[in-house]
Protein backbone atom coordinates (compact mmCIF):
# COMPACT_ATOMS: atom_id res chain seq x y z
CA UNK A 1 0.00 0.00 0.00
CA UNK A 2 2.86 2.36 0.83
CA UNK A 3 4.58 1.73 -2.51
CA UNK A 4 1.31 2.44 -4.31
CA UNK A 5 0.87 5.79 -2.54
CA UNK A 6 4.53 6.66 -3.15
CA UNK A 7 4.25 6.44 -6.94
CA UNK A 8 0.77 7.97 -7.01
CA UNK A 9 2.21 11.11 -5.38
CA UNK A 10 5.20 11.03 -7.73
CA UNK A 11 2.92 10.99 -10.76
CA UNK A 12 0.69 13.82 -9.56
CA UNK A 13 3.50 16.13 -8.43
CA UNK A 14 5.35 15.92 -11.75
CA UNK A 15 2.97 18.39 -13.38
CA UNK A 16 3.49 21.01 -10.69
CA UNK A 17 7.27 20.71 -10.78
CA UNK A 18 7.59 20.66 -14.57
CA UNK A 19 4.98 23.32 -15.30
CA UNK A 20 7.51 25.86 -16.60
CA UNK A 21 9.27 23.29 -18.81
CA UNK A 22 6.01 21.82 -20.15
CA UNK A 23 4.73 25.32 -20.88
CA UNK A 24 7.82 26.14 -22.95
CA UNK A 25 7.88 22.79 -24.79
CA UNK A 26 4.20 22.70 -25.70
CA UNK A 27 3.75 26.46 -26.25
CA UNK A 28 1.14 27.22 -23.57
CA UNK A 29 0.11 30.83 -22.92
CA UNK A 30 0.77 32.25 -19.45
CA UNK A 31 -2.86 33.21 -18.91
CA UNK A 32 -4.01 29.69 -19.81
CA UNK A 33 -2.00 27.81 -17.19
CA UNK A 34 -4.77 27.93 -14.60
CA UNK A 35 -7.25 26.65 -17.16
CA UNK A 36 -4.93 23.81 -18.15
CA UNK A 37 -4.45 22.81 -14.54
CA UNK A 38 -8.18 22.90 -13.86
CA UNK A 39 -8.99 20.68 -16.86
CA UNK A 40 -6.41 18.09 -15.79
CA UNK A 41 -7.61 18.12 -12.19
CA UNK A 42 -11.20 17.68 -13.37
CA UNK A 43 -10.21 14.12 -14.30
CA UNK A 44 -10.65 13.39 -10.60
CA UNK A 45 -14.37 14.09 -11.04
CA UNK A 46 -14.64 10.77 -12.86
CA UNK A 47 -13.28 9.03 -9.78
CA UNK A 48 -16.91 8.69 -8.78
CA UNK A 49 -17.37 6.28 -11.68
CA UNK A 50 -14.73 3.97 -10.17
CA UNK A 51 -14.88 3.97 -6.36
CA UNK A 52 -18.49 2.70 -6.03
CA UNK A 53 -17.29 -0.62 -7.49
CA UNK A 54 -15.19 -1.06 -4.32
CA UNK A 55 -18.39 -1.06 -2.24
CA UNK A 56 -19.78 -3.82 -4.45
CA UNK A 57 -16.78 -5.97 -5.45
CA UNK A 58 -14.23 -5.20 -2.76
CA UNK A 59 -11.42 -2.75 -2.03
CA UNK A 60 -8.59 -5.03 -3.24
CA UNK A 61 -9.82 -5.73 -6.77
CA UNK A 62 -10.68 -2.14 -7.63
CA UNK A 63 -7.49 -0.80 -6.03
CA UNK A 64 -5.34 -2.97 -8.32
CA UNK A 65 -7.33 -1.77 -11.32
CA UNK A 66 -6.66 1.88 -10.48
CA UNK A 67 -2.92 1.21 -10.15
CA UNK A 68 -2.76 -0.18 -13.68
CA UNK A 69 -4.81 2.75 -15.00
CA UNK A 70 -2.76 5.62 -13.61
CA UNK A 71 0.55 3.88 -14.35
CA UNK A 72 -0.21 3.43 -18.05
CA UNK A 73 -1.62 6.95 -18.44
CA UNK A 74 1.38 8.54 -16.71
CA UNK A 75 3.95 6.65 -18.78
CA UNK A 76 2.04 7.50 -21.97
CA UNK A 77 2.27 11.21 -21.09
CA UNK A 78 5.97 11.07 -21.94
CA UNK A 79 5.02 10.65 -25.62
CA UNK A 80 2.39 13.44 -25.79
CA UNK A 81 3.03 15.31 -29.07
CA UNK A 82 0.95 18.40 -28.22
CA UNK A 83 -0.90 20.14 -25.42
CA UNK A 84 -4.22 18.47 -26.28
CA UNK A 85 -2.88 14.92 -25.94
CA UNK A 86 -0.95 15.91 -22.82
CA UNK A 87 -4.14 17.17 -21.16
CA UNK A 88 -6.13 14.07 -22.12
CA UNK A 89 -3.51 11.65 -20.79
CA UNK A 90 -3.07 13.60 -17.57
CA UNK A 91 -6.85 13.83 -17.20
CA UNK A 92 -7.05 10.02 -17.31
CA UNK A 93 -4.04 9.62 -15.01
CA UNK A 94 -5.60 11.96 -12.44
CA UNK A 95 -8.89 10.02 -12.54
CA UNK A 96 -7.22 6.72 -11.65
CA UNK A 97 -4.68 8.23 -9.22
CA UNK A 98 -7.31 9.96 -7.06
CA UNK A 99 -9.46 6.82 -7.07
CA UNK A 100 -6.44 4.87 -5.84
CA UNK A 101 -5.80 7.43 -3.09
CA UNK A 102 -9.41 7.25 -1.90
CA UNK A 103 -9.41 3.45 -1.78
CA UNK A 104 -6.02 3.26 -0.07
CA UNK A 105 -7.37 5.50 2.70
CA UNK A 106 -10.48 3.35 3.07
CA UNK A 107 -8.30 0.25 3.47
CA UNK A 108 -6.18 1.92 6.17
CA UNK A 109 -9.22 3.12 8.13
CA UNK A 110 -10.84 -0.31 7.98
CA UNK A 111 -7.70 -2.25 8.93
CA UNK A 112 -6.21 -0.09 11.71
CA UNK A 113 -7.47 -0.17 15.34
CA UNK A 114 -9.51 2.88 16.50
CA UNK A 115 -6.74 4.30 18.66
CA UNK A 116 -4.27 4.37 15.75
CA UNK A 117 -6.38 5.26 12.69
CA UNK A 118 -5.21 8.87 12.56
CA UNK A 119 -1.58 7.87 12.86
CA UNK A 120 -2.05 5.19 10.17
CA UNK A 121 -3.38 7.71 7.67
CA UNK A 122 -0.67 10.18 8.68
CA UNK A 123 2.09 7.60 8.22
CA UNK A 124 0.71 6.59 4.81
CA UNK A 125 0.51 10.27 3.83
CA UNK A 126 4.14 10.70 4.92
CA UNK A 127 5.24 7.87 2.63
CA UNK A 128 3.07 9.37 -0.10
CA UNK A 129 4.83 12.70 0.40
CA UNK A 130 8.15 10.89 -0.08
CA UNK A 131 6.89 10.16 -3.60
CA UNK A 132 6.62 13.90 -4.11
CA UNK A 133 10.14 14.22 -2.73
CA UNK A 134 11.37 11.63 -5.20
CA UNK A 135 9.72 13.64 -7.98
CA UNK A 136 11.53 16.73 -6.70
CA UNK A 137 14.84 14.86 -6.66
CA UNK A 138 14.34 13.71 -10.23
CA UNK A 139 13.28 17.24 -11.26
CA UNK A 140 16.73 18.46 -10.27
CA UNK A 141 18.05 16.58 -13.33
CA UNK A 142 15.35 17.76 -15.75
CA UNK A 143 17.79 19.88 -17.75
CA UNK A 144 20.30 17.01 -17.95
CA UNK A 145 18.07 14.07 -18.80
CA UNK A 146 17.45 13.14 -22.45
CA UNK A 147 14.00 14.43 -23.46
CA UNK A 148 13.78 16.51 -20.26
CA UNK A 149 10.42 16.42 -18.47
CA UNK A 150 9.24 13.53 -20.66
CA UNK A 151 11.85 11.19 -19.17
CA UNK A 152 10.44 11.87 -15.70
CA UNK A 153 6.98 10.68 -16.74
CA UNK A 154 8.43 7.41 -18.03
CA UNK A 155 9.56 6.58 -14.48
CA UNK A 156 5.87 6.35 -13.59
CA UNK A 157 5.66 2.94 -15.25
CA UNK A 158 7.51 1.25 -12.35
CA UNK A 159 4.39 0.20 -10.33
CA UNK A 160 3.23 -1.89 -13.27
CA UNK A 161 6.05 -4.35 -12.60
CA UNK A 162 4.73 -4.99 -9.06
CA UNK A 163 1.14 -5.76 -10.03
CA UNK A 164 1.63 -9.54 -10.17
CA UNK A 165 2.97 -9.57 -6.60
CA UNK A 166 0.34 -7.19 -5.21
CA UNK A 167 -2.37 -9.30 -6.84
CA UNK A 168 -1.34 -12.25 -4.67
CA UNK A 169 -0.27 -10.43 -1.51
CA UNK A 170 -2.91 -7.71 -1.02
CA UNK A 171 -5.79 -9.05 1.15
CA UNK A 172 -9.38 -7.87 1.31
CA UNK A 173 -10.32 -5.85 4.40
CA UNK A 174 -12.00 -7.77 7.21
CA UNK A 175 -14.93 -5.38 7.57
CA UNK A 176 -15.78 -5.66 3.87
CA UNK A 177 -15.54 -9.45 4.07
CA UNK A 178 -18.03 -9.39 6.95
CA UNK A 179 -20.29 -7.10 4.94
CA UNK A 180 -20.25 -9.54 2.02
CA UNK A 181 -21.43 -12.31 4.35
CA UNK A 182 -24.40 -10.24 5.49
CA UNK A 183 -25.17 -9.23 1.90
CA UNK A 184 -25.34 -12.86 0.86
CA UNK A 185 -28.61 -13.07 2.77
CA UNK A 186 -30.21 -10.37 0.61
CA UNK A 187 -32.18 -11.49 -2.43
CA UNK A 188 -31.92 -8.12 -4.23
CA UNK A 189 -28.46 -6.48 -4.46
CA UNK A 190 -28.08 -2.75 -3.81
CA UNK A 191 -27.77 -0.79 -7.09
CA UNK A 192 -24.13 -0.07 -7.88
CA UNK A 193 -24.17 3.74 -7.70
CA UNK A 194 -26.97 4.14 -5.16
CA UNK A 195 -24.51 4.52 -2.27
CA UNK A 196 -23.46 7.94 -3.54
CA UNK A 197 -27.01 9.23 -3.20
CA UNK A 198 -27.55 7.32 0.05
CA UNK A 199 -24.60 9.12 1.62
CA UNK A 200 -26.08 12.53 0.80
CA UNK A 201 -29.63 11.49 1.67
CA UNK A 202 -29.08 9.51 4.88
CA UNK A 203 -26.19 11.60 6.23
CA UNK A 204 -27.09 15.10 4.94
CA UNK A 205 -25.44 17.14 7.69
CA UNK A 206 -22.21 15.12 7.62
CA UNK A 207 -22.08 15.18 3.83
CA UNK A 208 -22.63 18.95 3.55
CA UNK A 209 -20.22 19.68 6.39
CA UNK A 210 -17.44 17.66 4.79
CA UNK A 211 -18.18 18.88 1.28
CA UNK A 212 -18.17 22.56 2.25
CA UNK A 213 -14.98 22.36 4.28
CA UNK A 214 -13.11 20.34 1.67
CA UNK A 215 -14.27 22.77 -1.02
CA UNK A 216 -12.80 25.82 0.72
CA UNK A 217 -9.63 23.93 1.65
CA UNK A 218 -9.10 22.91 -1.99
CA UNK A 219 -10.01 26.28 -3.51
CA UNK A 220 -7.29 27.95 -1.47
CA UNK A 221 -4.62 25.29 -1.35
CA UNK A 222 -4.46 23.73 -4.80
CA UNK A 223 -3.70 26.88 -6.75
CA UNK A 224 -0.97 27.77 -4.22
CA UNK A 225 0.74 24.38 -4.63
CA UNK A 226 0.23 24.21 -8.39
CA UNK A 227 2.01 27.51 -9.07
CA UNK A 228 4.67 27.42 -6.32
CA UNK A 229 7.61 26.01 -8.37
CA UNK A 230 6.90 28.43 -11.21
CA UNK A 231 6.52 31.29 -8.71
CA UNK A 232 9.95 30.57 -7.28
CA UNK A 233 11.49 30.49 -10.76
CA UNK A 234 9.70 33.51 -12.24
CA UNK A 235 9.54 35.89 -9.26
CA UNK A 236 12.56 34.91 -7.19
CA UNK A 237 14.81 33.71 -10.03
CA UNK A 238 15.34 30.21 -8.70
CA UNK A 239 16.84 27.53 -10.94
CA UNK A 240 15.11 24.11 -11.35
CA UNK A 241 17.84 22.50 -9.23
CA UNK A 242 17.17 24.99 -6.42
CA UNK A 243 13.43 24.34 -6.57
CA UNK A 244 14.13 20.62 -6.47
CA UNK A 245 16.45 21.03 -3.48
CA UNK A 246 13.89 23.05 -1.52
CA UNK A 247 11.10 20.63 -2.35
CA UNK A 248 13.21 17.61 -1.44
CA UNK A 249 14.95 18.87 1.71
CA UNK A 250 12.13 21.13 2.84
CA UNK A 251 9.61 18.42 2.15
CA UNK A 252 11.63 16.04 4.33
CA UNK A 253 11.00 18.38 7.28
CA UNK A 254 7.43 19.23 6.33
CA UNK A 255 6.45 15.58 5.93
CA UNK A 256 6.61 15.28 9.72
CA UNK A 257 3.27 17.08 9.69
CA UNK A 258 1.54 13.95 8.38
CA UNK A 259 2.25 11.42 11.16
CA UNK A 260 2.38 14.17 13.81
CA UNK A 261 -1.08 15.40 12.89
CA UNK A 262 -2.39 11.84 12.89
CA UNK A 263 -0.83 11.08 16.27
CA UNK A 264 -2.08 14.33 17.81
CA UNK A 265 -5.58 13.70 16.49
CA UNK A 266 -5.56 10.20 18.00
CA UNK A 267 -4.37 11.48 21.34
CA UNK A 268 -6.02 14.90 21.72
CA UNK A 269 -8.85 14.71 19.20
CA UNK A 270 -9.52 15.40 15.54
CA UNK A 271 -11.24 18.75 16.10
CA UNK A 272 -8.52 20.66 17.99
CA UNK A 273 -5.78 19.17 15.81
CA UNK A 274 -7.60 19.96 12.57
CA UNK A 275 -8.36 23.50 13.72
CA UNK A 276 -4.75 24.21 14.67
CA UNK A 277 -3.23 22.80 11.49
CA UNK A 278 -5.76 24.44 9.14
CA UNK A 279 -5.11 27.81 10.79
CA UNK A 280 -1.39 27.39 10.19
CA UNK A 281 -2.10 26.24 6.62
CA UNK A 282 -3.91 29.44 5.64
CA UNK A 283 -1.52 31.79 7.43
CA UNK A 284 1.62 30.27 5.92
CA UNK A 285 0.13 30.18 2.42
CA UNK A 286 -0.72 33.89 2.47
CA UNK A 287 2.70 34.76 3.89
CA UNK A 288 4.55 32.68 1.26
CA UNK A 289 3.06 34.66 -1.62
CA UNK A 290 3.49 37.99 0.21
CA UNK A 291 7.00 37.92 1.68
CA UNK A 292 10.32 37.77 -0.14
CA UNK A 293 13.94 37.23 0.72
CA UNK A 294 15.26 34.59 3.09
CA UNK A 295 11.80 33.90 4.51
CA UNK A 296 10.54 32.31 1.28
CA UNK A 297 12.00 28.79 1.73
CA UNK A 298 11.11 28.78 5.43
CA UNK A 299 7.51 29.77 4.72
CA UNK A 300 7.21 27.08 2.05
CA UNK A 301 8.29 24.41 4.52
CA UNK A 302 5.86 25.74 7.14
CA UNK A 303 3.07 25.84 4.58
CA UNK A 304 3.68 22.23 3.50
CA UNK A 305 3.85 21.10 7.14
CA UNK A 306 0.43 22.53 8.00
CA UNK A 307 -1.13 21.64 4.63
CA UNK A 308 -0.14 17.99 5.04
CA UNK A 309 -1.37 17.89 8.63
CA UNK A 310 -4.70 19.48 7.73
CA UNK A 311 -5.19 17.05 4.87
CA UNK A 312 -4.64 14.07 7.18
CA UNK A 313 -7.41 15.16 9.54
CA UNK A 314 -9.89 15.97 6.76
CA UNK A 315 -9.10 12.72 4.94
CA UNK A 316 -9.65 10.74 8.13
CA UNK A 317 -12.99 12.41 8.70
CA UNK A 318 -14.13 11.79 5.13
CA UNK A 319 -13.77 8.03 5.61
CA UNK A 320 -14.72 7.60 9.28
CA UNK A 321 -18.08 9.36 9.12
CA UNK A 322 -19.80 6.87 6.78
CA UNK A 323 -20.67 3.16 7.25
CA UNK A 324 -18.84 0.29 5.53
CA UNK A 325 -21.52 -0.33 2.89
CA UNK A 326 -21.08 3.16 1.42
CA UNK A 327 -17.63 4.18 2.71
CA UNK A 328 -15.79 4.14 -0.62
CA UNK A 329 -18.65 5.79 -2.51
CA UNK A 330 -19.18 8.50 0.11
CA UNK A 331 -15.48 9.26 0.39
CA UNK A 332 -15.32 9.47 -3.40
CA UNK A 333 -18.30 11.83 -3.46
CA UNK A 334 -16.85 14.23 -0.90
CA UNK A 335 -13.51 14.03 -2.70
CA UNK A 336 -15.36 15.05 -5.87
CA UNK A 337 -16.41 18.27 -4.13
CA UNK A 338 -12.77 18.85 -3.15
CA UNK A 339 -11.80 18.40 -6.80
CA UNK A 340 -14.43 20.93 -7.83
CA UNK A 341 -12.87 23.30 -5.31
CA UNK A 342 -9.43 22.74 -6.85
CA UNK A 343 -10.83 23.41 -10.32
CA UNK A 344 -12.63 26.55 -9.16
CA UNK A 345 -9.43 27.78 -7.51
CA UNK A 346 -7.35 27.29 -10.65
CA UNK A 347 -10.01 28.80 -12.89
CA UNK A 348 -10.19 31.69 -10.45
CA UNK A 349 -6.49 32.37 -10.95
CA UNK A 350 -6.97 32.65 -14.71
CA UNK A 351 -10.18 34.69 -14.28
CA UNK A 352 -8.52 37.14 -11.88
CA UNK A 353 -5.30 37.38 -13.92
CA UNK A 354 -6.31 40.58 -15.73
CA UNK A 355 -7.76 42.25 -12.63
CA UNK A 356 -4.97 41.26 -10.22
CA UNK A 357 -2.15 41.90 -12.70
CA UNK A 358 -0.42 38.55 -12.07
CA UNK A 359 -1.11 34.96 -11.15
CA UNK A 360 0.53 35.57 -7.76
CA UNK A 361 -1.85 38.37 -6.73
CA UNK A 362 -4.77 36.26 -7.92
CA UNK A 363 -3.59 33.40 -5.70
CA UNK A 364 -3.45 35.74 -2.71
CA UNK A 365 -7.08 36.74 -3.28
CA UNK A 366 -8.17 33.11 -3.53
CA UNK A 367 -6.13 32.18 -0.44
CA UNK A 368 -8.69 34.07 1.65
CA UNK A 369 -11.02 31.07 1.37
CA UNK A 370 -8.70 29.17 3.71
CA UNK A 371 -9.95 31.30 6.60
CA UNK A 372 -13.29 29.45 6.54
CA UNK A 373 -11.70 26.08 7.33
CA UNK A 374 -10.55 26.39 11.00
CA UNK A 375 -13.91 27.60 12.41
CA UNK A 376 -15.76 25.00 10.34
CA UNK A 377 -13.72 22.13 11.80
CA UNK A 378 -13.95 23.44 15.37
CA UNK A 379 -17.66 24.30 15.38
CA UNK A 380 -19.24 21.72 13.07
CA UNK A 381 -17.26 18.48 13.12
CA UNK A 382 -17.87 15.67 15.65
CA UNK A 383 -15.08 14.06 17.64
CA UNK A 384 -14.26 10.60 16.26
CA UNK A 385 -10.87 9.84 17.84
CA UNK A 386 -10.59 6.42 19.52
CA UNK A 387 -14.15 5.44 18.54
CA UNK A 388 -14.95 2.27 16.57
CA UNK A 389 -16.25 2.64 13.02
CA UNK A 390 -19.54 0.98 13.95
CA UNK A 391 -19.99 3.46 16.78
CA UNK A 392 -19.26 6.46 14.56
CA UNK A 393 -21.42 5.39 11.60
CA UNK A 394 -23.39 2.15 12.11
CA UNK A 395 -25.15 0.44 9.25
CA UNK A 396 -28.80 1.45 9.01
CA UNK A 397 -31.88 -0.51 8.07
CA UNK A 398 -33.29 0.12 4.61
CA UNK A 399 -35.47 3.18 4.50
CA UNK A 400 -34.23 4.54 7.84
CA UNK A 401 -32.63 7.96 7.65
CA UNK A 402 -30.15 9.53 9.97
CA UNK A 403 -29.00 13.12 10.38
CA UNK A 404 -25.83 13.44 12.42
Short mmCIF file of N, CA and C in Angstrom, two decimals, residues 7 10-19 21-22 71 74-79 90 131 134-159 240 244:
data_model
loop_
_atom_site.label_atom_id
_atom_site.label_comp_id
_atom_site.label_asym_id
_atom_site.label_seq_id
_atom_site.Cartn_x
_atom_site.Cartn_y
_atom_site.Cartn_z
N UNK A 7 4.22 6.14 -5.51
CA UNK A 7 4.25 6.44 -6.94
C UNK A 7 3.04 7.26 -7.40
N UNK A 10 4.17 10.69 -6.74
CA UNK A 10 5.20 11.03 -7.73
C UNK A 10 4.54 11.47 -9.03
N UNK A 11 3.59 10.69 -9.49
CA UNK A 11 2.92 10.99 -10.76
C UNK A 11 2.21 12.34 -10.72
N UNK A 12 1.49 12.59 -9.65
CA UNK A 12 0.69 13.82 -9.56
C UNK A 12 1.58 15.06 -9.45
N UNK A 13 2.67 14.96 -8.69
CA UNK A 13 3.50 16.13 -8.43
C UNK A 13 4.37 16.51 -9.62
N UNK A 14 4.53 15.60 -10.58
CA UNK A 14 5.35 15.92 -11.75
C UNK A 14 4.84 17.14 -12.50
N UNK A 15 3.54 17.26 -12.63
CA UNK A 15 2.97 18.39 -13.38
C UNK A 15 3.33 19.71 -12.72
N UNK A 16 3.17 19.78 -11.41
CA UNK A 16 3.49 21.01 -10.69
C UNK A 16 4.95 21.39 -10.85
N UNK A 17 5.85 20.43 -10.69
CA UNK A 17 7.27 20.71 -10.78
C UNK A 17 7.70 21.11 -12.18
N UNK A 18 7.15 20.45 -13.18
CA UNK A 18 7.59 20.66 -14.57
C UNK A 18 6.75 21.67 -15.33
N UNK A 19 5.92 22.42 -14.62
CA UNK A 19 4.98 23.32 -15.30
C UNK A 19 5.70 24.29 -16.23
N UNK A 21 8.66 24.00 -17.68
CA UNK A 21 9.27 23.29 -18.81
C UNK A 21 8.21 22.79 -19.80
N UNK A 22 7.10 22.29 -19.28
CA UNK A 22 6.01 21.82 -20.15
C UNK A 22 5.42 22.99 -20.92
N UNK A 71 -0.81 4.17 -13.90
CA UNK A 71 0.55 3.88 -14.35
C UNK A 71 0.67 4.00 -15.87
N UNK A 74 0.22 7.70 -17.03
CA UNK A 74 1.38 8.54 -16.71
C UNK A 74 2.54 8.26 -17.65
N UNK A 75 2.84 7.00 -17.88
CA UNK A 75 3.95 6.65 -18.78
C UNK A 75 3.67 7.13 -20.20
N UNK A 76 2.41 7.06 -20.62
CA UNK A 76 2.04 7.50 -21.97
C UNK A 76 2.20 9.01 -22.14
N UNK A 77 2.12 9.76 -21.03
CA UNK A 77 2.27 11.21 -21.09
C UNK A 77 3.63 11.61 -21.65
N UNK A 78 4.63 10.77 -21.45
CA UNK A 78 5.97 11.07 -21.94
C UNK A 78 6.01 11.21 -23.46
N UNK A 79 5.03 10.64 -24.15
CA UNK A 79 5.02 10.65 -25.62
C UNK A 79 3.99 11.63 -26.19
N UNK A 90 -3.14 13.23 -18.97
CA UNK A 90 -3.07 13.60 -17.57
C UNK A 90 -4.45 13.60 -16.91
N UNK A 131 7.01 10.27 -2.15
CA UNK A 131 6.89 10.16 -3.60
C UNK A 131 7.03 11.52 -4.25
N UNK A 134 10.65 12.33 -4.14
CA UNK A 134 11.37 11.63 -5.20
C UNK A 134 11.19 12.36 -6.53
N UNK A 135 9.97 12.86 -6.77
CA UNK A 135 9.72 13.64 -7.98
C UNK A 135 10.58 14.90 -7.98
N UNK A 136 10.70 15.53 -6.81
CA UNK A 136 11.53 16.73 -6.70
C UNK A 136 12.99 16.41 -6.96
N UNK A 137 13.45 15.27 -6.43
CA UNK A 137 14.84 14.86 -6.66
C UNK A 137 15.10 14.63 -8.14
N UNK A 138 14.19 13.96 -8.80
CA UNK A 138 14.34 13.71 -10.23
C UNK A 138 14.26 15.01 -11.04
N UNK A 139 13.44 15.95 -10.57
CA UNK A 139 13.28 17.24 -11.26
C UNK A 139 14.59 18.01 -11.28
N UNK A 140 15.44 17.78 -10.29
CA UNK A 140 16.73 18.46 -10.27
C UNK A 140 17.60 18.12 -11.47
N UNK A 141 17.28 17.02 -12.16
CA UNK A 141 18.05 16.58 -13.33
C UNK A 141 17.31 16.84 -14.64
N UNK A 142 16.19 17.61 -14.57
CA UNK A 142 15.35 17.76 -15.75
C UNK A 142 16.09 18.37 -16.94
N UNK A 143 17.04 19.24 -16.66
CA UNK A 143 17.79 19.88 -17.75
C UNK A 143 18.93 19.00 -18.26
N UNK A 144 19.20 17.90 -17.56
CA UNK A 144 20.30 17.01 -17.95
C UNK A 144 19.81 15.73 -18.60
N UNK A 145 18.60 15.32 -18.28
CA UNK A 145 18.07 14.07 -18.80
C UNK A 145 17.74 14.18 -20.29
N UNK A 146 17.91 13.11 -21.05
CA UNK A 146 17.45 13.14 -22.45
C UNK A 146 15.93 13.27 -22.48
N UNK A 147 15.43 14.15 -23.31
CA UNK A 147 14.00 14.43 -23.46
C UNK A 147 13.40 15.16 -22.25
N UNK A 148 14.23 15.63 -21.32
CA UNK A 148 13.78 16.51 -20.26
C UNK A 148 12.64 15.98 -19.42
N UNK A 149 11.55 16.78 -19.32
CA UNK A 149 10.42 16.42 -18.47
C UNK A 149 9.76 15.12 -18.91
N UNK A 150 9.88 14.76 -20.17
CA UNK A 150 9.24 13.53 -20.66
C UNK A 150 9.87 12.28 -20.02
N UNK A 151 11.17 12.33 -19.79
CA UNK A 151 11.85 11.19 -19.17
C UNK A 151 11.32 10.95 -17.75
N UNK A 152 10.94 12.01 -17.07
CA UNK A 152 10.44 11.87 -15.70
C UNK A 152 9.09 11.14 -15.68
N UNK A 153 8.28 11.36 -16.69
CA UNK A 153 6.98 10.68 -16.74
C UNK A 153 7.15 9.18 -17.04
N UNK A 154 8.20 8.83 -17.74
CA UNK A 154 8.43 7.41 -18.03
C UNK A 154 8.71 6.60 -16.76
N UNK A 155 9.28 7.26 -15.75
CA UNK A 155 9.56 6.58 -14.48
C UNK A 155 8.27 6.07 -13.84
N UNK A 156 7.15 6.72 -14.17
CA UNK A 156 5.87 6.35 -13.59
C UNK A 156 5.38 4.96 -13.95
N UNK A 157 6.08 4.28 -14.85
CA UNK A 157 5.66 2.94 -15.25
C UNK A 157 6.09 1.88 -14.24
N UNK A 158 6.94 2.23 -13.30
CA UNK A 158 7.51 1.25 -12.35
C UNK A 158 6.45 0.42 -11.61
N UNK A 159 5.37 1.02 -11.07
CA UNK A 159 4.39 0.20 -10.33
C UNK A 159 3.81 -0.96 -11.13
N UNK A 240 15.80 25.39 -11.63
CA UNK A 240 15.11 24.11 -11.35
C UNK A 240 15.79 23.29 -10.26
N UNK A 244 14.11 22.04 -6.83
CA UNK A 244 14.13 20.62 -6.47
C UNK A 244 14.74 20.41 -5.09
#
